[in-house]
C-alpha positions as a Python dict, from the first residue, in 0.01 Angstrom:
ca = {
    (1, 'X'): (0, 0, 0),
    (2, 'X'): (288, -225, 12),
    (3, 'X'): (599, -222, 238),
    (4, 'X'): (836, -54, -3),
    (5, 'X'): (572, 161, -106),
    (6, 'X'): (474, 274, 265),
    (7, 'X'): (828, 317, 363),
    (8, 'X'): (864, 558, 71),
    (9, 'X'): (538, 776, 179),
    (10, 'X'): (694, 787, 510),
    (11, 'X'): (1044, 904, 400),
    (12, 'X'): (847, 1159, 186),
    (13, 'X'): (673, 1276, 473),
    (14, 'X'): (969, 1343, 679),
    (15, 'X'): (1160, 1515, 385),
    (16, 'X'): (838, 1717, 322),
    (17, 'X'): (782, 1841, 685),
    (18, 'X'): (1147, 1947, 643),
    (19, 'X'): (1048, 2128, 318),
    (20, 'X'): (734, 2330, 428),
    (21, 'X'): (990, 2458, 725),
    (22, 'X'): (1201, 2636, 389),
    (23, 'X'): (1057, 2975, 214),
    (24, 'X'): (861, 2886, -36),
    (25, 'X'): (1080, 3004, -328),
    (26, 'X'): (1396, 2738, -163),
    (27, 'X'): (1161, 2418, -102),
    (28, 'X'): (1355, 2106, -205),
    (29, 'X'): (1213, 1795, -204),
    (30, 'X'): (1561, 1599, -285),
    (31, 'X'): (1538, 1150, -274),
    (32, 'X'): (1769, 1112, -479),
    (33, 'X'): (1941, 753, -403),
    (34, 'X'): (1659, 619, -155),
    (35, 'X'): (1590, 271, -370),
    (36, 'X'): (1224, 450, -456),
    (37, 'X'): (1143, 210, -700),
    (38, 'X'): (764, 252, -839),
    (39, 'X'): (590, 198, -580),
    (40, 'X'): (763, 440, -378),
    (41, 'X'): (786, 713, -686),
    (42, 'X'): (384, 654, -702),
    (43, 'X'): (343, 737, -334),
    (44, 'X'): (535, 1044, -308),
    (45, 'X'): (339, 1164, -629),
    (46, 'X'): (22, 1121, -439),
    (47, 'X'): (147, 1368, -170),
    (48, 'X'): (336, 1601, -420),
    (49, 'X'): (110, 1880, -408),
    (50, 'X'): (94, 1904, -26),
    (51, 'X'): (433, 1997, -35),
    (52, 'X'): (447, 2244, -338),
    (53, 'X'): (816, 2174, -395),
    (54, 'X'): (1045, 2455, -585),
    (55, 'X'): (1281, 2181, -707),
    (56, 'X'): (1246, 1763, -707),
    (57, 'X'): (1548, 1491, -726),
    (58, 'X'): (1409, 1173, -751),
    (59, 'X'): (1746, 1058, -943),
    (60, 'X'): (1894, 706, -887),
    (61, 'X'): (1568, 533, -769),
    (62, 'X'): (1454, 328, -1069),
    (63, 'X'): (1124, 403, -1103),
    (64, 'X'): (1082, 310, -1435),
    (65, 'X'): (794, 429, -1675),
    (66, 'X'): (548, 353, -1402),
    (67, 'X'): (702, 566, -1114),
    (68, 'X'): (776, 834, -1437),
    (69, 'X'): (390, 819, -1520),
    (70, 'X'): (262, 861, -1128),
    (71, 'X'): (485, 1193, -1103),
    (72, 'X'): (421, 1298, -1410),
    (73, 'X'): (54, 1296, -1364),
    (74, 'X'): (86, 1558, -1049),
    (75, 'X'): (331, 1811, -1215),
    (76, 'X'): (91, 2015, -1375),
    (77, 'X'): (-74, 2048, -1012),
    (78, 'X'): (281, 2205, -918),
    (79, 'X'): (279, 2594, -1026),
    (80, 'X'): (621, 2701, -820),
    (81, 'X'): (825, 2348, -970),
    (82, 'X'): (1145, 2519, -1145),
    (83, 'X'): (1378, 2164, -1145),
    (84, 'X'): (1299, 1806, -1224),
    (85, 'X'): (1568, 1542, -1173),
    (86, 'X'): (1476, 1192, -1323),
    (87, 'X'): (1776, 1073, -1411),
    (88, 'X'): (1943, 743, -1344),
    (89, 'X'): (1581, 569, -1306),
    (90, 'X'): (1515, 312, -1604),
    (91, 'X'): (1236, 563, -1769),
    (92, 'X'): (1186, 452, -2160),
    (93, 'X'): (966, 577, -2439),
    (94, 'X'): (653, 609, -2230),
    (95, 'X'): (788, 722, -1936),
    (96, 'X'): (906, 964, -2147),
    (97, 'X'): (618, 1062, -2351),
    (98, 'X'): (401, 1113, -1992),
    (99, 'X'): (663, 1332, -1837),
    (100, 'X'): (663, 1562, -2183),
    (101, 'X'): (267, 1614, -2183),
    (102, 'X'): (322, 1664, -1837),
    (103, 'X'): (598, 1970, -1912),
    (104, 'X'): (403, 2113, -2138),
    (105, 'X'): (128, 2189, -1872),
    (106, 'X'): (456, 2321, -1631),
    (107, 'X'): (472, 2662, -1708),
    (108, 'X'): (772, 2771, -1433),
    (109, 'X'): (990, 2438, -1556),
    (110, 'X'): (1305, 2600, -1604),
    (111, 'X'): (1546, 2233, -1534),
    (112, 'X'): (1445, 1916, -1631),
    (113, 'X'): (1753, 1622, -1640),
    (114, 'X'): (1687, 1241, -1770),
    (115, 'X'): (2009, 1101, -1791),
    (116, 'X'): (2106, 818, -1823),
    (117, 'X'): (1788, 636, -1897),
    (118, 'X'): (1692, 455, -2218),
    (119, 'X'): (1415, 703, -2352),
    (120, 'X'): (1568, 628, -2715),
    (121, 'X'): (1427, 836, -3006),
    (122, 'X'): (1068, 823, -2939),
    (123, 'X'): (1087, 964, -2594),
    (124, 'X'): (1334, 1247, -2731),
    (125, 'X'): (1034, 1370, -3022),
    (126, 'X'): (826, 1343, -2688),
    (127, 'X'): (1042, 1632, -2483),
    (128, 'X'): (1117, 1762, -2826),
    (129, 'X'): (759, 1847, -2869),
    (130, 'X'): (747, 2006, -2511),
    (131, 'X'): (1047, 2212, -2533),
    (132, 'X'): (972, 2393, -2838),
    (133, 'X'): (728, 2600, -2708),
    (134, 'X'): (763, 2614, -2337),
    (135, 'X'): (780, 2971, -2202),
    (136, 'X'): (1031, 2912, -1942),
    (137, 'X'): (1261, 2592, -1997),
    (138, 'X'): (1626, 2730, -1978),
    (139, 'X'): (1843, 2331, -1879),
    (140, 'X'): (1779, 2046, -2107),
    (141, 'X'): (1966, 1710, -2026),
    (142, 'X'): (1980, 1389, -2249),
    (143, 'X'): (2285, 1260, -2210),
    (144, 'X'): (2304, 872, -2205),
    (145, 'X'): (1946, 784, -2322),
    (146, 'X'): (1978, 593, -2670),
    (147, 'X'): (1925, 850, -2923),
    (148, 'X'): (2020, 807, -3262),
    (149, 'X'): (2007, 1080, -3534),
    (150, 'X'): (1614, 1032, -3554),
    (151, 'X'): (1591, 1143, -3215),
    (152, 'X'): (1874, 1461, -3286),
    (153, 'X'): (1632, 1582, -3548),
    (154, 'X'): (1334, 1614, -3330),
    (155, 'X'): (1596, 1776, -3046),
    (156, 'X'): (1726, 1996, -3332),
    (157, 'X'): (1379, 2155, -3461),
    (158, 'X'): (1327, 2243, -3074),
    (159, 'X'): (1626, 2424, -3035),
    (160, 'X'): (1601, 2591, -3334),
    (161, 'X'): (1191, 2658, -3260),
    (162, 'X'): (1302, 2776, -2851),
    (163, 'X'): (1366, 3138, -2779),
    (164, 'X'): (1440, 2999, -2386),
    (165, 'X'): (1674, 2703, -2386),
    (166, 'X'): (2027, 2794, -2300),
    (167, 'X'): (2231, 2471, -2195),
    (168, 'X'): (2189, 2126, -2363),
    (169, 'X'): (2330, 1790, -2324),
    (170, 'X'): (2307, 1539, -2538),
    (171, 'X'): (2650, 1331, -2445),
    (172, 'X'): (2705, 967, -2454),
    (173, 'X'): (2407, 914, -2721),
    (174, 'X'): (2512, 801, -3069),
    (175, 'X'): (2445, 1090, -3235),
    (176, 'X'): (2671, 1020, -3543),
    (177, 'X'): (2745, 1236, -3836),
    (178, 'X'): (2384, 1274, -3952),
    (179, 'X'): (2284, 1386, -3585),
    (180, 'X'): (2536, 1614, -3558),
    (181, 'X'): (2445, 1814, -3858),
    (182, 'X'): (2113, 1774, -3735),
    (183, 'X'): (2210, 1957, -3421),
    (184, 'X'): (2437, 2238, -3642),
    (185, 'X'): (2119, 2362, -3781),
    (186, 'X'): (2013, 2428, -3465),
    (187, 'X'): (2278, 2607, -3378),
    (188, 'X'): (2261, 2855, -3678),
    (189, 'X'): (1914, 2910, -3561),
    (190, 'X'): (1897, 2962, -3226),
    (191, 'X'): (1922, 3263, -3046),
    (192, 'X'): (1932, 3157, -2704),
    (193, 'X'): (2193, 2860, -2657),
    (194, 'X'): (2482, 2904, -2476),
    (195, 'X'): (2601, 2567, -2403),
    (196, 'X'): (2633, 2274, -2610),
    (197, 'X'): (2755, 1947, -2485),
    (198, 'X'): (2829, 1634, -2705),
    (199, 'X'): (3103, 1424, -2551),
    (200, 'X'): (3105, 1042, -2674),
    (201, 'X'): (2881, 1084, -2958),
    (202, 'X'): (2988, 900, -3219),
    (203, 'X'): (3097, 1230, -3434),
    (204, 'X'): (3345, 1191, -3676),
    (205, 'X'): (3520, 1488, -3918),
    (206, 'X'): (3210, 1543, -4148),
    (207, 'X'): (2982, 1625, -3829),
    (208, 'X'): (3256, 1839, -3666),
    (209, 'X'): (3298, 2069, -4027),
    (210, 'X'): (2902, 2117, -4042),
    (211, 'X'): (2924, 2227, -3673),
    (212, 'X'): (3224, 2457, -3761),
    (213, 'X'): (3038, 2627, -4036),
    (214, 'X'): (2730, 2687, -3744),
    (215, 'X'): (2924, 2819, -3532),
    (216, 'X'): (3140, 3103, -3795),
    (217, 'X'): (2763, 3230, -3765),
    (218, 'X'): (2639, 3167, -3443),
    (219, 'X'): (2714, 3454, -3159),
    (220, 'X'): (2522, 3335, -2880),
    (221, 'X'): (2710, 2952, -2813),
    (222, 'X'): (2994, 3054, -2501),
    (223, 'X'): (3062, 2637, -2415),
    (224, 'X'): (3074, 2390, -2644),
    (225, 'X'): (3235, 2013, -2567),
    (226, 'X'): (3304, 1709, -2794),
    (227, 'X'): (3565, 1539, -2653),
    (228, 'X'): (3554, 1186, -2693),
    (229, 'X'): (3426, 1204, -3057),
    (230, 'X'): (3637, 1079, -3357),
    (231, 'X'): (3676, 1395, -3530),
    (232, 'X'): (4027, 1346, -3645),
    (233, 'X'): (4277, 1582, -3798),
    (234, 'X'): (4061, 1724, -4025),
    (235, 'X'): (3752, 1798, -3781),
    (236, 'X'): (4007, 1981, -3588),
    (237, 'X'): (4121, 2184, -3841),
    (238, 'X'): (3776, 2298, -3920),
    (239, 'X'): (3660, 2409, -3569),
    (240, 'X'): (3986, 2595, -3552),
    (241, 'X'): (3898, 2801, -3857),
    (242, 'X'): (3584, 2881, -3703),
    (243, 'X'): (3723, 2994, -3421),
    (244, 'X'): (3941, 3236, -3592),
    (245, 'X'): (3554, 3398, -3713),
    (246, 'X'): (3386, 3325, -3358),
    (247, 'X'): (3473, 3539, -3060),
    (248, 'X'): (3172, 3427, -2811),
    (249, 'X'): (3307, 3092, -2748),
    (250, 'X'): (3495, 3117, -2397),
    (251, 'X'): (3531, 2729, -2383),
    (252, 'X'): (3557, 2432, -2606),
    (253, 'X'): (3671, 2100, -2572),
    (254, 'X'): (3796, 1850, -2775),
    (255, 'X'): (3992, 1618, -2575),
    (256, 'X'): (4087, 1245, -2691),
    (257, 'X'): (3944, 1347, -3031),
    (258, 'X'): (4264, 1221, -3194),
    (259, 'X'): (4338, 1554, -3362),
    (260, 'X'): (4738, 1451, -3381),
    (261, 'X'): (4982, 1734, -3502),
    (262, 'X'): (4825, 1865, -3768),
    (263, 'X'): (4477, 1972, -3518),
    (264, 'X'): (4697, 2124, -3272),
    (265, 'X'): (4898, 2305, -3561),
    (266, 'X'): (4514, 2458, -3653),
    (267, 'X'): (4427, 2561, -3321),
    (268, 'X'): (4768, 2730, -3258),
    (269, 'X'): (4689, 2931, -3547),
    (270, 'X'): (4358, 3040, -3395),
    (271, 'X'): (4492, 3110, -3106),
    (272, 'X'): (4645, 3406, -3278),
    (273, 'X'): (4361, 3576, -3386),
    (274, 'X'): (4102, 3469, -3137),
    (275, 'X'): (4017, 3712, -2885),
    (276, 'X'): (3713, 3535, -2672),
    (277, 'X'): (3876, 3223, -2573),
    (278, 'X'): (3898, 3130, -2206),
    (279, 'X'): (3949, 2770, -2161),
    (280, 'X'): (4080, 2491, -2434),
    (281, 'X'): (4081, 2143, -2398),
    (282, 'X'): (4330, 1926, -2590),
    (283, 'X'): (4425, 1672, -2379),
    (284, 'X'): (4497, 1273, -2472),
    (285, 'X'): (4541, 1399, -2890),
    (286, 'X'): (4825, 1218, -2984),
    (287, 'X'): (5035, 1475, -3066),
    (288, 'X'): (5403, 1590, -3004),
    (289, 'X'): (5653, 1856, -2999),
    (290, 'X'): (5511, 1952, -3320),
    (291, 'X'): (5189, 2075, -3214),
    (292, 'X'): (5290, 2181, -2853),
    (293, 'X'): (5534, 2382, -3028),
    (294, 'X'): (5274, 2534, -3246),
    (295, 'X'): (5011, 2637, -2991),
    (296, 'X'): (5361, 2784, -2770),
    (297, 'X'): (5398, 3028, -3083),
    (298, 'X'): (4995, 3087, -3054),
    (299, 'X'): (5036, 3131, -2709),
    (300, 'X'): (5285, 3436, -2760),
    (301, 'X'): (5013, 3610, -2951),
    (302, 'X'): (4715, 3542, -2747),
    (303, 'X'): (4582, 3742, -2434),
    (304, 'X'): (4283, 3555, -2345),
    (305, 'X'): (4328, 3193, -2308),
    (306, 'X'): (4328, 3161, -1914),
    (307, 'X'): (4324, 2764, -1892),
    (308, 'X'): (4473, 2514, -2163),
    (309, 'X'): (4527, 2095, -2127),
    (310, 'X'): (4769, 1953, -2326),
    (311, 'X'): (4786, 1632, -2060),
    (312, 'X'): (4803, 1300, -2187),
    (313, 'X'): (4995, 1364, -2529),
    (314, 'X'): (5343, 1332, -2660),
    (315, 'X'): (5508, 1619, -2543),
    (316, 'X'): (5900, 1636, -2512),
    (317, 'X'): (6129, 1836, -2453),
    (318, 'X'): (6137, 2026, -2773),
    (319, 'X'): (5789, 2146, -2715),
    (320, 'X'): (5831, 2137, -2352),
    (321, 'X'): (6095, 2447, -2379),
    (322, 'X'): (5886, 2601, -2607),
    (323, 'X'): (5621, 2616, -2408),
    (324, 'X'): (5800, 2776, -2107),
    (325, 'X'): (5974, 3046, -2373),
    (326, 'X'): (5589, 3169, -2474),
    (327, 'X'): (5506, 3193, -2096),
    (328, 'X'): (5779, 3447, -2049),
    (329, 'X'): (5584, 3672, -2298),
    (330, 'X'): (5211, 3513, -2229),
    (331, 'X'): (5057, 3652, -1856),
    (332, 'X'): (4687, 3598, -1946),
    (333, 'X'): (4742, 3191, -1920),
    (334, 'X'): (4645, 3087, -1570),
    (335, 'X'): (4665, 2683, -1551),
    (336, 'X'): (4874, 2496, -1831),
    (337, 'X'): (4767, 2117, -1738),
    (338, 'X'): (5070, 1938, -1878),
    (339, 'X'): (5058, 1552, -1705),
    (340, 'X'): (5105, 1254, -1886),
    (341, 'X'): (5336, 1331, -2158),
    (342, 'X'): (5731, 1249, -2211),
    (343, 'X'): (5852, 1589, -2088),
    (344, 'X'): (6149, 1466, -1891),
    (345, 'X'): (6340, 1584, -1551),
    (346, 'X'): (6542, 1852, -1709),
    (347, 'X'): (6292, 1950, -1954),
    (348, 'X'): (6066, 2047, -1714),
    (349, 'X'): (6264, 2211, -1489),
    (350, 'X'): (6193, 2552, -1679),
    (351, 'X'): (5860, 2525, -1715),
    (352, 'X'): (5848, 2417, -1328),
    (353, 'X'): (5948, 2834, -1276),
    (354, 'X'): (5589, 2917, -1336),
    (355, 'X'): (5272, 2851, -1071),
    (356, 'X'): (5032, 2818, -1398),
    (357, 'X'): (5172, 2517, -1456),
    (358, 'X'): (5034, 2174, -1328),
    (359, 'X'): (5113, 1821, -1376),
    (360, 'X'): (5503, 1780, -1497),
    (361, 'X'): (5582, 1523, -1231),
}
């Protein structure tokens, strides 16, 4: 055993001796951040079933596909494991294809997180495969791994095949268009999901209208985030339709979308008619008084909407004093995030009457 590779054993040691001290239903074996490498990752595989660990964080170690192979190879030997953090670690395609045979044979997996690593398409079919059918998987997360709209399909048929899976991640990939209708299928299908995350994605206004015409049927989805994608003023305008048909949805984002007047016109419209809404993210849009006005008029109408962000758009003080007109007649609205727009001295000064709002100076 080399020196990195001993002082790893020993630091797993110490954590473990820690560990056994915990109920057995609250063991953590947590190294995240210790500069593991995979030599270390190897070593504290070799001990893993001594310490029968609830939940493992071996994030932030780069252990590559070798260190990913070692622990993979003792996880089925693990029948209490519930959470398995890899993420931040240099694991690619095999790496990835060792740690999904490995799930398969996990029956109480219930969290398993590989961001941030470069598994690209072939290591998402891997997990794909693995979460399809697993009994108990409830926490998928991909974000920031390389994968394309080849890999989206493979995600998309397990979501669509899982009765378990509730949140998944698959931000920062580039998805595009094609992935994102990929991952709209799924979301007609499944009957489990209830959060979908797709920041930075690469998803433009064609993706966004297949994934509004998912979600007019879907009634289990309650989060769903894009921001970041290019979805434009017409993407907008069809995920604010849907929400006028979908209630579930308690929070959606689609901040720095570029959704300009015309989105923000379409969810102000929604907002009249939507009853489930809880928290809506439209900041850095690039739109004005126009739209601010808008969603103030939507505002007036609404009773569930208990968080909104306009920050970071071009808000004045046309739509600045309509705004603070709609929250003489709106009480649900908790937090109005307003910073970073052009809303001036005096035209905030009546908006600055009312604790839900945040941000004016």
């Amino acid at each position: 055993m080399d020196a990195s590779a001993a002082a790893a054993a020993a630091l797993a040691a110490t954590v473990a001796s820690t560990s056994l001290a915990q109920p057995p239903s609250a063991r953590l074996l947590d190294l995240s951040n210790r500069s593991l490498g995979n030599a270390g990752a190897a070593a504290i595989a070799d001990e893993l079933q001594s310490y029968a660990p609830v939940e493992i964080n071996l994030s932030h170690n780069d252990i590559g596909d070798d260190g990913a192979v070692a622990v993979a190879a003792k996880l089925a030997g693990l029948p209490a494991l519930e959470s398995l953090v890899l993420a931040n670690n240099c694991i690619v395609a095999d790496g990835a294809r060792a740690v999904a045979t490995a799930i398969k044979h996990t029956a109480s997996l219930k969290h398993f997180d590989i961001q941030h690593n470069a598994i690209g398409d072939d290591g998402a079919h891997a997990l794909a495969d693995a979460v399809a059918t697993h009994p108990a998987l409830v926490d998928l997360r991909l974000s920031g791994n390389y994968v394309k709209a080849h890999g989206a399909d493979a995600v998309a048929a397990a979501v669509a095949k899982s009765t378990t899976l509730r949140t998944l991640d698959l931000s920062n990939n580039h998805l595009g268009d094609d992935g994102a209708v990929a991952i709209a299928g799924a979301v007609k299908a499944s009957t489990s999901l209830k959060e979908l995350r797709m920041r930075m994605c690469a998803i433009g206004h064609h993706g966004a209208h297949v994934l509004a015409d998912a979600l007019k049927v879907n009634t289990t989805l309650e989060i769903l985030d894009l921001g970041h994608n290019n979805i434009d003023p017409a993407g907008a305008v069809a995920l604010a339709n849907a929400l006028k048909a979908n209630n579930s949805l308690s929070f959606v984002a689609v901040d720095s979308c570029n959704i300009q007047d015309e989105g923000a016109v379409a969810f102000a419209h929604a907002l009249k008619v939507n009853v489930g809404l809880k928290n809506l993210d439209l900041n850095g849009n690039n739109f004005g008084d126009e739209g601010a006005t808008s969603i103030a008029h939507g505002l007036r109408h609404n009773a569930s909407l208990s968080q909104l962000n306009l920050s970071r758009n071009y808000v004045s003080y046309g739509g600045a004093a309509a705004l603070a007109d709609a929250l003489t007649h709106n009480t649900a609205l908790a937090a109005l995030e307003l910073a970073d727009n052009d809303i001036s001295e005096d035209a905030a000064r009546p908006l600055a009457s009312f604790p839900a709002v945040h941000g004016l100076l």
